């Protein structure tokens, strides 16, 4: 059976019907966000684009909050960090692989989002995704994304951030049993021997992004607090970013009146101040 590409494409923060507040908050942190996009399947978003990956703020417009015909996001996930998205070059082949692993969700789904490019032209950003069976992803969702029009996402003009962010470098999952939380990844990608371990913490390098599985004690030590809905099962909880300068991050956060903790070689924003997800910046 061919191996899947083990590379994180993007992380999704579910903001429900608070897109305006989420947009304002992340801009105050120093992220450049794309204009609000609207998917053909009903959800809306803003993106912070980096070198090879990106961050997505996903939600729906407030006027759809009481309309049963408007989808509330793609899978009605919990608020906060809720989506781990992997890259694929072939959504159909990935679906067949997931079927063989008994991890497949629905067959590949194609959708699009109209985009205004920096030069003023309009193009549809097109995608085909293959979902992982939701029963294997507690407290969120995960899928593989084939970018059919990558030029409608990775535009150099959108990759320049006032806070100097260069990459999504870390995706953290907290669980009472971190080793058990790694099983989905090892079933999809590799045997346990390729999952690195340091004490009770487990690592999987997935392109520029390191996936980490940690205990709640470790999460509180590193990120000040846990997501407010943590109950022991695996929970996507924190993101790490590589930046060109921590000085730029400090300036943006102070100007934006964002509460943060500064250790000198890292800056942390707790889940209480970042939509129920911890954020860490390092050079």
Short mmCIF file of C-alpha atoms in Angstrom, two decimals, residues 22-274:
data_model
loop_
_atom_site.label_atom_id
_atom_site.label_comp_id
_atom_site.label_asym_id
_atom_site.label_seq_id
_atom_site.Cartn_x
_atom_site.Cartn_y
_atom_site.Cartn_z
CA UNK A 22 -11.60 36.81 15.17
CA UNK A 23 -10.41 38.88 12.22
CA UNK A 24 -9.84 41.93 14.41
CA UNK A 25 -8.05 39.91 17.12
CA UNK A 26 -5.58 38.21 14.78
CA UNK A 27 -4.88 41.46 12.95
CA UNK A 28 -4.10 43.07 16.32
CA UNK A 29 -1.64 40.21 16.89
CA UNK A 30 0.16 41.22 13.72
CA UNK A 31 -1.10 38.67 11.21
CA UNK A 32 -1.98 39.80 7.71
CA UNK A 33 -5.28 38.15 6.84
CA UNK A 34 -6.81 37.60 3.43
CA UNK A 35 -10.15 39.20 2.64
CA UNK A 36 -13.13 37.21 3.84
CA UNK A 37 -13.76 34.27 1.58
CA UNK A 38 -16.98 32.33 1.10
CA UNK A 39 -16.89 28.63 0.25
CA UNK A 40 -19.34 27.08 -2.14
CA UNK A 41 -20.40 24.74 0.67
CA UNK A 42 -21.49 27.62 2.91
CA UNK A 43 -18.70 28.43 5.34
CA UNK A 44 -16.59 31.62 5.38
CA UNK A 45 -13.00 32.27 6.35
CA UNK A 46 -9.90 34.41 6.66
CA UNK A 47 -6.40 33.01 6.05
CA UNK A 48 -2.94 33.88 7.33
CA UNK A 49 -0.65 32.55 4.59
CA UNK A 50 2.92 31.45 5.34
CA UNK A 51 5.68 29.90 3.24
CA UNK A 52 4.30 26.37 2.80
CA UNK A 53 1.29 26.27 5.11
CA UNK A 54 -1.32 28.57 6.59
CA UNK A 55 -3.78 29.29 9.39
CA UNK A 56 -7.51 29.40 8.69
CA UNK A 57 -10.13 31.20 10.77
CA UNK A 58 -13.29 29.33 9.80
CA UNK A 59 -16.85 30.29 10.60
CA UNK A 60 -20.09 31.56 9.13
CA UNK A 61 -21.69 34.95 8.73
CA UNK A 62 -23.79 36.17 11.72
CA UNK A 63 -26.95 36.46 9.60
CA UNK A 64 -26.81 32.69 9.14
CA UNK A 65 -26.77 31.91 12.85
CA UNK A 66 -30.52 31.24 13.03
CA UNK A 67 -30.96 29.95 9.49
CA UNK A 68 -31.09 26.12 9.41
CA UNK A 69 -30.18 26.15 5.72
CA UNK A 70 -26.79 27.80 6.30
CA UNK A 71 -24.04 25.28 7.24
CA UNK A 72 -22.41 26.09 10.58
CA UNK A 73 -18.87 25.37 9.47
CA UNK A 74 -18.12 22.05 7.81
CA UNK A 75 -18.54 19.63 10.72
CA UNK A 76 -19.90 21.74 13.59
CA UNK A 77 -16.62 21.36 15.51
CA UNK A 78 -15.87 22.78 18.98
CA UNK A 79 -14.78 26.39 19.23
CA UNK A 80 -11.04 26.93 19.09
CA UNK A 81 -8.42 24.82 17.36
CA UNK A 82 -10.55 22.21 15.64
CA UNK A 83 -9.02 21.18 12.31
CA UNK A 84 -5.80 19.44 11.29
CA UNK A 85 -5.48 19.44 7.51
CA UNK A 86 -2.90 17.40 5.58
CA UNK A 87 -1.55 17.93 2.08
CA UNK A 88 -2.24 15.50 -0.74
CA UNK A 89 -1.44 15.51 -4.44
CA UNK A 90 -4.26 13.07 -5.22
CA UNK A 91 -7.46 13.13 -3.16
CA UNK A 92 -8.85 10.00 -4.83
CA UNK A 93 -5.71 7.92 -4.16
CA UNK A 94 -5.69 9.20 -0.58
CA UNK A 95 -9.31 8.12 -0.16
CA UNK A 96 -8.42 4.62 -1.35
CA UNK A 97 -5.52 4.51 1.11
CA UNK A 98 -7.78 5.58 3.97
CA UNK A 99 -10.29 2.94 2.96
CA UNK A 100 -7.55 0.31 3.17
CA UNK A 101 -6.67 1.62 6.63
CA UNK A 102 -10.38 1.63 7.61
CA UNK A 103 -10.13 5.35 8.29
CA UNK A 104 -12.03 6.82 5.34
CA UNK A 105 -14.89 9.25 5.77
CA UNK A 106 -16.95 10.45 2.82
CA UNK A 107 -15.62 10.12 -0.77
CA UNK A 108 -13.58 13.08 -2.08
CA UNK A 109 -15.46 16.38 -2.16
CA UNK A 110 -14.71 19.26 -4.54
CA UNK A 111 -15.53 22.87 -3.69
CA UNK A 112 -14.28 26.39 -4.39
CA UNK A 113 -13.94 29.88 -3.02
CA UNK A 114 -13.80 33.04 -5.20
CA UNK A 115 -10.64 35.04 -4.51
CA UNK A 116 -9.55 38.55 -5.47
CA UNK A 117 -5.82 38.34 -6.20
CA UNK A 118 -3.38 41.15 -5.33
CA UNK A 119 -3.45 42.37 -8.95
CA UNK A 120 -7.23 42.82 -8.73
CA UNK A 121 -8.15 39.82 -10.88
CA UNK A 122 -10.69 37.28 -9.60
CA UNK A 123 -10.04 33.57 -9.53
CA UNK A 124 -11.71 30.56 -7.94
CA UNK A 125 -9.54 28.81 -5.38
CA UNK A 126 -10.44 25.17 -5.98
CA UNK A 127 -9.93 22.23 -3.67
CA UNK A 128 -10.69 18.54 -3.42
CA UNK A 129 -10.70 17.09 0.08
CA UNK A 130 -10.76 13.60 1.53
CA UNK A 131 -12.10 13.39 5.05
CA UNK A 132 -10.89 11.09 7.81
CA UNK A 133 -13.75 9.26 9.53
CA UNK A 134 -14.92 11.59 12.31
CA UNK A 135 -15.09 8.69 14.77
CA UNK A 136 -11.28 8.68 14.82
CA UNK A 137 -10.92 12.42 15.45
CA UNK A 138 -12.45 13.40 18.80
CA UNK A 139 -13.09 17.09 19.42
CA UNK A 140 -12.49 18.25 15.87
CA UNK A 141 -11.91 17.11 12.30
CA UNK A 142 -9.07 16.15 10.00
CA UNK A 143 -8.84 15.76 6.25
CA UNK A 144 -6.47 15.76 3.28
CA UNK A 145 -6.59 18.73 0.93
CA UNK A 146 -5.58 18.72 -2.72
CA UNK A 147 -5.03 22.29 -3.93
CA UNK A 148 -6.13 22.46 -7.55
CA UNK A 149 -5.21 26.16 -7.79
CA UNK A 150 -2.37 26.76 -5.29
CA UNK A 151 -1.63 30.14 -6.89
CA UNK A 152 -4.97 31.35 -5.52
CA UNK A 153 -3.70 30.67 -1.98
CA UNK A 154 0.07 31.18 -1.85
CA UNK A 155 0.54 34.73 -3.08
CA UNK A 156 3.80 36.44 -2.00
CA UNK A 157 1.94 39.63 -1.13
CA UNK A 158 -0.14 37.70 1.42
CA UNK A 159 2.88 36.08 3.09
CA UNK A 160 4.21 39.31 4.64
CA UNK A 161 3.08 39.67 8.25
CA UNK A 162 3.68 42.69 10.51
CA UNK A 163 4.61 40.28 13.34
CA UNK A 164 7.20 38.55 11.14
CA UNK A 165 5.60 35.10 11.11
CA UNK A 166 7.24 32.79 8.58
CA UNK A 167 5.69 29.37 9.18
CA UNK A 168 3.26 27.28 11.16
CA UNK A 169 5.91 25.25 12.95
CA UNK A 170 3.99 23.32 15.59
CA UNK A 171 0.57 21.74 16.05
CA UNK A 172 -0.11 20.48 19.58
CA UNK A 173 -2.63 17.88 20.72
CA UNK A 174 -3.19 17.38 24.45
CA UNK A 175 -4.51 14.12 25.90
CA UNK A 176 -4.53 12.27 29.20
CA UNK A 177 -2.91 9.40 27.25
CA UNK A 178 -0.64 11.06 24.64
CA UNK A 179 0.59 7.73 23.25
CA UNK A 180 -2.94 6.58 22.50
CA UNK A 181 -3.58 9.89 20.72
CA UNK A 182 -0.81 9.11 18.21
CA UNK A 183 -2.50 5.98 16.84
CA UNK A 184 -4.43 7.70 14.08
CA UNK A 185 -1.21 9.12 12.61
CA UNK A 186 0.72 5.89 12.90
CA UNK A 187 -2.10 4.01 11.18
CA UNK A 188 -2.09 6.48 8.31
CA UNK A 189 1.59 7.19 7.86
CA UNK A 190 4.14 5.04 9.65
CA UNK A 191 4.79 2.45 12.35
CA UNK A 192 5.34 3.52 15.96
CA UNK A 193 9.11 3.31 15.46
CA UNK A 194 8.99 6.48 13.34
CA UNK A 195 7.12 8.48 15.99
CA UNK A 196 9.78 10.22 18.11
CA UNK A 197 9.43 10.23 21.85
CA UNK A 198 10.83 12.28 24.72
CA UNK A 199 9.43 11.09 28.03
CA UNK A 200 5.65 11.19 27.73
CA UNK A 201 5.72 13.57 24.75
CA UNK A 202 5.46 12.23 21.19
CA UNK A 203 6.51 13.96 17.96
CA UNK A 204 5.85 13.55 14.27
CA UNK A 205 7.60 15.83 11.80
CA UNK A 206 5.10 16.68 9.05
CA UNK A 207 6.88 18.98 6.62
CA UNK A 208 7.72 22.33 8.25
CA UNK A 209 5.23 21.56 11.04
CA UNK A 210 5.97 19.33 14.00
CA UNK A 211 2.94 17.53 15.40
CA UNK A 212 3.24 17.09 19.19
CA UNK A 213 1.17 14.97 21.57
CA UNK A 214 1.49 16.06 25.19
CA UNK A 215 -0.11 15.58 28.60
CA UNK A 216 -2.35 18.19 30.23
CA UNK A 217 0.38 18.84 32.80
CA UNK A 218 2.86 19.59 30.02
CA UNK A 219 0.30 21.78 28.24
CA UNK A 220 -0.29 23.89 31.35
CA UNK A 221 3.46 24.20 31.88
CA UNK A 222 4.12 25.34 28.31
CA UNK A 223 0.95 27.24 27.44
CA UNK A 224 -0.37 28.53 30.78
CA UNK A 225 -3.82 26.94 30.44
CA UNK A 226 -5.77 24.19 28.69
CA UNK A 227 -8.66 24.77 26.29
CA UNK A 228 -11.70 25.49 28.43
CA UNK A 229 -13.51 22.41 27.09
CA UNK A 230 -10.73 19.89 27.73
CA UNK A 231 -12.05 16.67 29.27
CA UNK A 232 -9.24 14.12 28.88
CA UNK A 233 -9.80 12.96 25.31
CA UNK A 234 -7.36 14.15 22.60
CA UNK A 235 -7.91 17.86 22.01
CA UNK A 236 -6.20 20.12 19.47
CA UNK A 237 -4.90 22.81 21.78
CA UNK A 238 -1.95 24.95 20.63
CA UNK A 239 -0.06 26.27 17.61
CA UNK A 240 3.56 27.31 17.28
CA UNK A 241 4.95 29.82 14.79
CA UNK A 242 8.45 30.55 13.55
CA UNK A 243 9.05 34.30 13.29
CA UNK A 244 11.84 36.45 11.93
CA UNK A 245 11.98 38.60 15.06
CA UNK A 246 10.44 38.31 18.52
CA UNK A 247 10.87 42.06 18.80
CA UNK A 248 8.35 42.48 15.98
CA UNK A 249 5.95 40.14 17.78
CA UNK A 250 6.27 42.07 21.04
CA UNK A 251 5.64 45.36 19.27
CA UNK A 252 2.52 44.07 17.53
CA UNK A 253 1.09 42.51 20.67
CA UNK A 254 1.70 45.61 22.77
CA UNK A 255 0.24 47.90 20.13
CA UNK A 256 -2.73 45.53 19.80
CA UNK A 257 -3.19 45.37 23.60
CA UNK A 258 -2.88 41.56 23.58
CA UNK A 259 -2.00 39.82 26.85
CA UNK A 260 1.07 37.59 26.52
CA UNK A 261 3.82 35.84 28.46
CA UNK A 262 7.45 36.52 27.46
CA UNK A 263 10.26 34.12 28.41
CA UNK A 264 12.89 35.89 26.34
CA UNK A 265 13.21 33.14 23.72
CA UNK A 266 9.48 32.53 23.24
CA UNK A 267 6.23 34.46 23.49
CA UNK A 268 3.02 32.68 24.52
CA UNK A 269 -0.59 33.79 24.31
CA UNK A 270 -2.84 31.63 26.47
CA UNK A 271 -6.12 30.10 25.23
CA UNK A 272 -7.99 32.66 27.34
CA UNK A 273 -6.78 35.44 25.04
CA UNK A 274 -6.73 33.65 21.67
#
